[in-house]
mmCIF file of C-alpha atoms in Angstrom:
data_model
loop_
_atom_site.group_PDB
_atom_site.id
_atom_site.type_symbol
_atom_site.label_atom_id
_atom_site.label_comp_id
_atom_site.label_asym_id
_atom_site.label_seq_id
_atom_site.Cartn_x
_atom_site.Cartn_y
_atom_site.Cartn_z
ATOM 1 C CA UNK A 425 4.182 15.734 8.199
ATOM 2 C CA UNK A 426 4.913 12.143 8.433
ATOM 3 C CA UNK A 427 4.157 12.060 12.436
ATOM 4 C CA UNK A 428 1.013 9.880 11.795
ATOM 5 C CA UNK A 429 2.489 6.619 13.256
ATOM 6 C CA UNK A 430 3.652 8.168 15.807
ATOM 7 C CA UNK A 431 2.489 7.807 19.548
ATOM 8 C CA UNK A 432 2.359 12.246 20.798
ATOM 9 C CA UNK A 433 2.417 12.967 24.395
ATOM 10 C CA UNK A 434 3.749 15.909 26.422
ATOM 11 C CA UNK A 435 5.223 17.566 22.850
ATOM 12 C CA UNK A 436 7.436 14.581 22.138
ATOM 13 C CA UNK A 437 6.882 12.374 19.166
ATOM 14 C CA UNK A 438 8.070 8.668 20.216
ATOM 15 C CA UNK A 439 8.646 6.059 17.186
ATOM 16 C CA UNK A 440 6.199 2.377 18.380
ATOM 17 C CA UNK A 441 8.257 0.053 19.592
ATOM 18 C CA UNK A 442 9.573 -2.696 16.591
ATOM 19 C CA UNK A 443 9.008 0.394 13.714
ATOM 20 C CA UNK A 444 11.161 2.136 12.042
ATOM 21 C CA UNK A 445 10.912 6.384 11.746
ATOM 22 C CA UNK A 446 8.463 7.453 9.967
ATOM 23 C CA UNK A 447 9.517 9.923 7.074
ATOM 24 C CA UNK A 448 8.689 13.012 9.174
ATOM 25 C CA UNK A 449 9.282 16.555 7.712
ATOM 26 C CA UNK A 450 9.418 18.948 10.221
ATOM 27 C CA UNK A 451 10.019 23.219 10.137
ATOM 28 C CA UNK A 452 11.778 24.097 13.361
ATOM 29 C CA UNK A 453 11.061 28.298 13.607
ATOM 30 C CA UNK A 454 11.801 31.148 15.743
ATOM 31 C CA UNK A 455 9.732 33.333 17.981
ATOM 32 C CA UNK A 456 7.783 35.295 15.580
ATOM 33 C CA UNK A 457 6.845 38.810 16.349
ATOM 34 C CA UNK A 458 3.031 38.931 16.167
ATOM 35 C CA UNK A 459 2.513 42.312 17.831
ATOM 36 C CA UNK A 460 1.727 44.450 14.576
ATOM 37 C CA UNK A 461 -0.968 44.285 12.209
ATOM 38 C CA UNK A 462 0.693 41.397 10.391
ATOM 39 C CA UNK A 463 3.355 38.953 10.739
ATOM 40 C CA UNK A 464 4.985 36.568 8.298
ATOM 41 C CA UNK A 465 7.436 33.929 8.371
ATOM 42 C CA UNK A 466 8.429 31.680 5.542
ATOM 43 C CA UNK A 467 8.132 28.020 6.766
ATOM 44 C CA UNK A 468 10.275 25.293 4.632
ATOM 45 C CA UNK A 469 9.902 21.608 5.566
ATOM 46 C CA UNK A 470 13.277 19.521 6.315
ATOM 47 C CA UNK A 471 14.192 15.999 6.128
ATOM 48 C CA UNK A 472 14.386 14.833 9.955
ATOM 49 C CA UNK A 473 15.092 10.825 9.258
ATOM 50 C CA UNK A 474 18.155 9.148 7.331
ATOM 51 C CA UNK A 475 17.449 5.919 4.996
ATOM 52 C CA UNK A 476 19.924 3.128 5.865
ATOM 53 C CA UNK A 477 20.121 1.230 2.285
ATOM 54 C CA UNK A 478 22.011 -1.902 3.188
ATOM 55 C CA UNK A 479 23.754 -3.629 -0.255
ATOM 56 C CA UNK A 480 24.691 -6.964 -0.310
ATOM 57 C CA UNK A 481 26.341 -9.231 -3.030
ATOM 58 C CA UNK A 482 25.322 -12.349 -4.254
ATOM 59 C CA UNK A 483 27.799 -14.659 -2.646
ATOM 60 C CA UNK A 484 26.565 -12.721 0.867
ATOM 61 C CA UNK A 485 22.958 -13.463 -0.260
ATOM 62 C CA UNK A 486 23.822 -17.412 -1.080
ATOM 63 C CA UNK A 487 25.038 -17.810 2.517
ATOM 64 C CA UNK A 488 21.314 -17.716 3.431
ATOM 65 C CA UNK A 489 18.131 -16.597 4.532
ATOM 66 C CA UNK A 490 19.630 -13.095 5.775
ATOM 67 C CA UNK A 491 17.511 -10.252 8.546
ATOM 68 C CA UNK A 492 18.695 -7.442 9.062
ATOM 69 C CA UNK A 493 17.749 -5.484 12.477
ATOM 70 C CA UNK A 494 19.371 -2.192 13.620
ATOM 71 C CA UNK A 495 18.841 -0.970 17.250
ATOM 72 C CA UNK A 496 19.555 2.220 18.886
ATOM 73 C CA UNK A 497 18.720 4.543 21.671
ATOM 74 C CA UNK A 498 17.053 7.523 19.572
ATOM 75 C CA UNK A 499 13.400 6.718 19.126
ATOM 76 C CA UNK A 500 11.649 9.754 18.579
ATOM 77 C CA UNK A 501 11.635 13.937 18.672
ATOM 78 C CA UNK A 502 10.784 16.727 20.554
ATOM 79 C CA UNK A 503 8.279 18.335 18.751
ATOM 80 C CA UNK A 504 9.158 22.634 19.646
ATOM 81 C CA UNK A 505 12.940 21.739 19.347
ATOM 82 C CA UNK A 506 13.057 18.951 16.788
ATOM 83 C CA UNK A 507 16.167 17.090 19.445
ATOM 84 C CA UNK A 508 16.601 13.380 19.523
ATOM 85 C CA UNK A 509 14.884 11.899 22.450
ATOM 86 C CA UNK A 510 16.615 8.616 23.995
ATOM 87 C CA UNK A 511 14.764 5.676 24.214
ATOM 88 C CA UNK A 512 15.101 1.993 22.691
ATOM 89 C CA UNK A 513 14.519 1.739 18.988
ATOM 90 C CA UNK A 514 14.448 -1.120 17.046
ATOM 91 C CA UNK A 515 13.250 -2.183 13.466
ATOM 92 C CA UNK A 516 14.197 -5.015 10.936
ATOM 93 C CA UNK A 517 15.062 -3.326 7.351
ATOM 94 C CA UNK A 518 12.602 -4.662 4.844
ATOM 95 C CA UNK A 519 14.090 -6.609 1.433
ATOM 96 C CA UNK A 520 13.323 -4.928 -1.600
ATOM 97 C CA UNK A 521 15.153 -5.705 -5.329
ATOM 98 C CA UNK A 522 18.016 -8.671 -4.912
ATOM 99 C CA UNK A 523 20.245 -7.573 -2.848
ATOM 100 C CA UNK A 524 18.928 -4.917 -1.354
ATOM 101 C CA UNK A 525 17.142 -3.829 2.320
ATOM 102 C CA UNK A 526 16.240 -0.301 3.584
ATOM 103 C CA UNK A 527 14.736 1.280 6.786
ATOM 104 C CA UNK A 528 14.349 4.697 8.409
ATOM 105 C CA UNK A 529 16.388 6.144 11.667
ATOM 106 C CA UNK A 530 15.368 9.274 13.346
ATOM 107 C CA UNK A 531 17.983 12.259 13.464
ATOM 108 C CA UNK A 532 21.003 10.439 16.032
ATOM 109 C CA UNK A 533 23.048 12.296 18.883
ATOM 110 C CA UNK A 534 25.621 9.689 19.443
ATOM 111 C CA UNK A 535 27.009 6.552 17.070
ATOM 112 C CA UNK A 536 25.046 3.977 19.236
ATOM 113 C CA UNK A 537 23.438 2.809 15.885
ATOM 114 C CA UNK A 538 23.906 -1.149 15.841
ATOM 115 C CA UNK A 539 22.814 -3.243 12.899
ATOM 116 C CA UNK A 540 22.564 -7.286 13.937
ATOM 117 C CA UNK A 541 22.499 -9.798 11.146
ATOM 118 C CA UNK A 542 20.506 -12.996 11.696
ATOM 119 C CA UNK A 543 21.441 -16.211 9.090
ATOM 120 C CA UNK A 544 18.489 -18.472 9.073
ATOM 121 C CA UNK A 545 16.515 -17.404 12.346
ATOM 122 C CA UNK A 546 20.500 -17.515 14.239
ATOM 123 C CA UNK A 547 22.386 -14.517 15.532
ATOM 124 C CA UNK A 548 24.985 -14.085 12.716
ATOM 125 C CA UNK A 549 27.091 -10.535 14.177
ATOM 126 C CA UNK A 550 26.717 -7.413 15.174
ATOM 127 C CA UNK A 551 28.236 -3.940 13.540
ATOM 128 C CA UNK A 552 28.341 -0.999 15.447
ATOM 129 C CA UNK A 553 27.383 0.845 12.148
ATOM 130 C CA UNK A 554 27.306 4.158 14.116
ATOM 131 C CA UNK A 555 30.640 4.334 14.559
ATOM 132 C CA UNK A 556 31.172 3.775 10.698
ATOM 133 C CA UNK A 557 28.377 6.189 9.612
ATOM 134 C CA UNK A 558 29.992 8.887 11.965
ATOM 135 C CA UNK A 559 33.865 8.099 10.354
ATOM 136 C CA UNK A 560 32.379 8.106 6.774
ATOM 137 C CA UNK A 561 31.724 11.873 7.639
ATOM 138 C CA UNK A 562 28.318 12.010 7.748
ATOM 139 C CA UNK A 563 26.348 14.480 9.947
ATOM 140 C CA UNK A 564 23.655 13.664 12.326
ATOM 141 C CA UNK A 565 23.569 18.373 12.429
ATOM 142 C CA UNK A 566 22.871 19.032 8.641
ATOM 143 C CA UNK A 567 19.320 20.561 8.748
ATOM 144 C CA UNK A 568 17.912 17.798 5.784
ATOM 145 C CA UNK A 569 19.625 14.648 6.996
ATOM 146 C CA UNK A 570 21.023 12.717 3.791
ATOM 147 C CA UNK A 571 20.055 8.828 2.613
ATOM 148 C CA UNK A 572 23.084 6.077 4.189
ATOM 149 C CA UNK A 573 24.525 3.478 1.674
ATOM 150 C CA UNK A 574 25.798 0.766 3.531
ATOM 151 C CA UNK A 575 27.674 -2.498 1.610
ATOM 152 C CA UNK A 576 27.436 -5.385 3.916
ATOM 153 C CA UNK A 577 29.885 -8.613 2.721
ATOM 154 C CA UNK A 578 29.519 -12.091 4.720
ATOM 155 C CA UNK A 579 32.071 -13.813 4.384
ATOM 156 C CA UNK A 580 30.652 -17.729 5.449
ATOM 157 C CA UNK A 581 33.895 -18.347 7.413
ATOM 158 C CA UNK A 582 36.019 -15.447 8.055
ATOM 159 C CA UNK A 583 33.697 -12.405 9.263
ATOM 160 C CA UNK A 584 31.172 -9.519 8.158
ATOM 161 C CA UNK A 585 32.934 -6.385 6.243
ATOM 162 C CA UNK A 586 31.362 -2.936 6.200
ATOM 163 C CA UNK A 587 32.027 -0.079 3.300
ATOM 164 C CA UNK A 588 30.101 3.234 3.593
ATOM 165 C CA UNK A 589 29.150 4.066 0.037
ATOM 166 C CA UNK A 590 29.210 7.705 -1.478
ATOM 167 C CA UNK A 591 31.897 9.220 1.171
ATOM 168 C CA UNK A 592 35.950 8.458 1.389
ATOM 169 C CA UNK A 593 35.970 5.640 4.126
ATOM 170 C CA UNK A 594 37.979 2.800 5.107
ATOM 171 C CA UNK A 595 36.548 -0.631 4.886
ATOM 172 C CA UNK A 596 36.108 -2.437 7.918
ATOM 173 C CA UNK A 597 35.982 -6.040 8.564
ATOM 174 C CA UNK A 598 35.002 -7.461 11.515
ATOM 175 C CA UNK A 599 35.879 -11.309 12.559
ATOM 176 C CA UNK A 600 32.892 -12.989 14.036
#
């Protein structure tokens, strides 16, 4: 389920350009032996997209009108094997309560995940947030793929600074 947004040719499920995944559960099963009378296999759904929830503070959210956009080169699934398929994805995480914005990634196989802040319409930075996701010690290989917590701190003059929330991780800053 969750495939509805999704353009379906050749057995691959590709993510429209400027979107982010849709929340696709997926059962991935094994040649089933359909030669007797009967034949049974026990099908159970998993989670095949993360949730990037990017926090921010209120001094970071009184710098300005804040976007966030990530960009990668996973945009989709083959459909028999469930594998990441490359191609350019994109999507701008959507506000929600103060403070907070959230989108969906499909299942990665590489850290090429990039977020890029915009302050007021202007290119503010850019994270390599794939790198950070893969240090916190997350896994891109667990068959339900867990929700991201990501703090993001602007600081107006000195740089951006990255903490991965829920896993033992150093925090990062960057100097823009």
């Amino acid at each position: 389920s969750g495939y509805d947004s999704m353009v379906i040719k050749n057995g691959i499920a590709v993510i429209p350009e400027g979107e982010d995944c849709p929340e696709v559960m997926a059962f991935k099963g094994t040649m089933l032996d359909a030669s007797g009378d009967s034949a049974d296999e026990k099908v159970t759904l998993h989670k095949q997209y993360s949730r990037i929830h990017f926090l921010t503070d209120e001094q970071t959210e009184s710098i300005g009108n804040l976007i966030f956009r990530v960009t990668g080169n996973v945009n989709g699934f083959d459909l028999p094997t469930l594998a990441p398929v490359k191609g350019n994805f994109n999507a701008f995480a959507l506000e929600g309560q103060e403070g907070t914005r959230s989108l969906t990634v499909p299942r990665q196989n590489d850290d090429d995940l990039t977020l890029e802040i915009y302050k007021d319409g202007v290119l503010y930075g850019t994270l390599s947030i794939g790198e950070e996701i893969r240090n916190s010690g997350y896994s891109w290989e667990d068959e339900d793929l867990r929700d991201i917590y990501l703090t993001i701190s602007l600081f107006s003059s000195s740089g951006i600074s990255v903490d991965v929330n829920g896993w033992d991780a150093v925090r990062v800053q960057y100097t823009i």
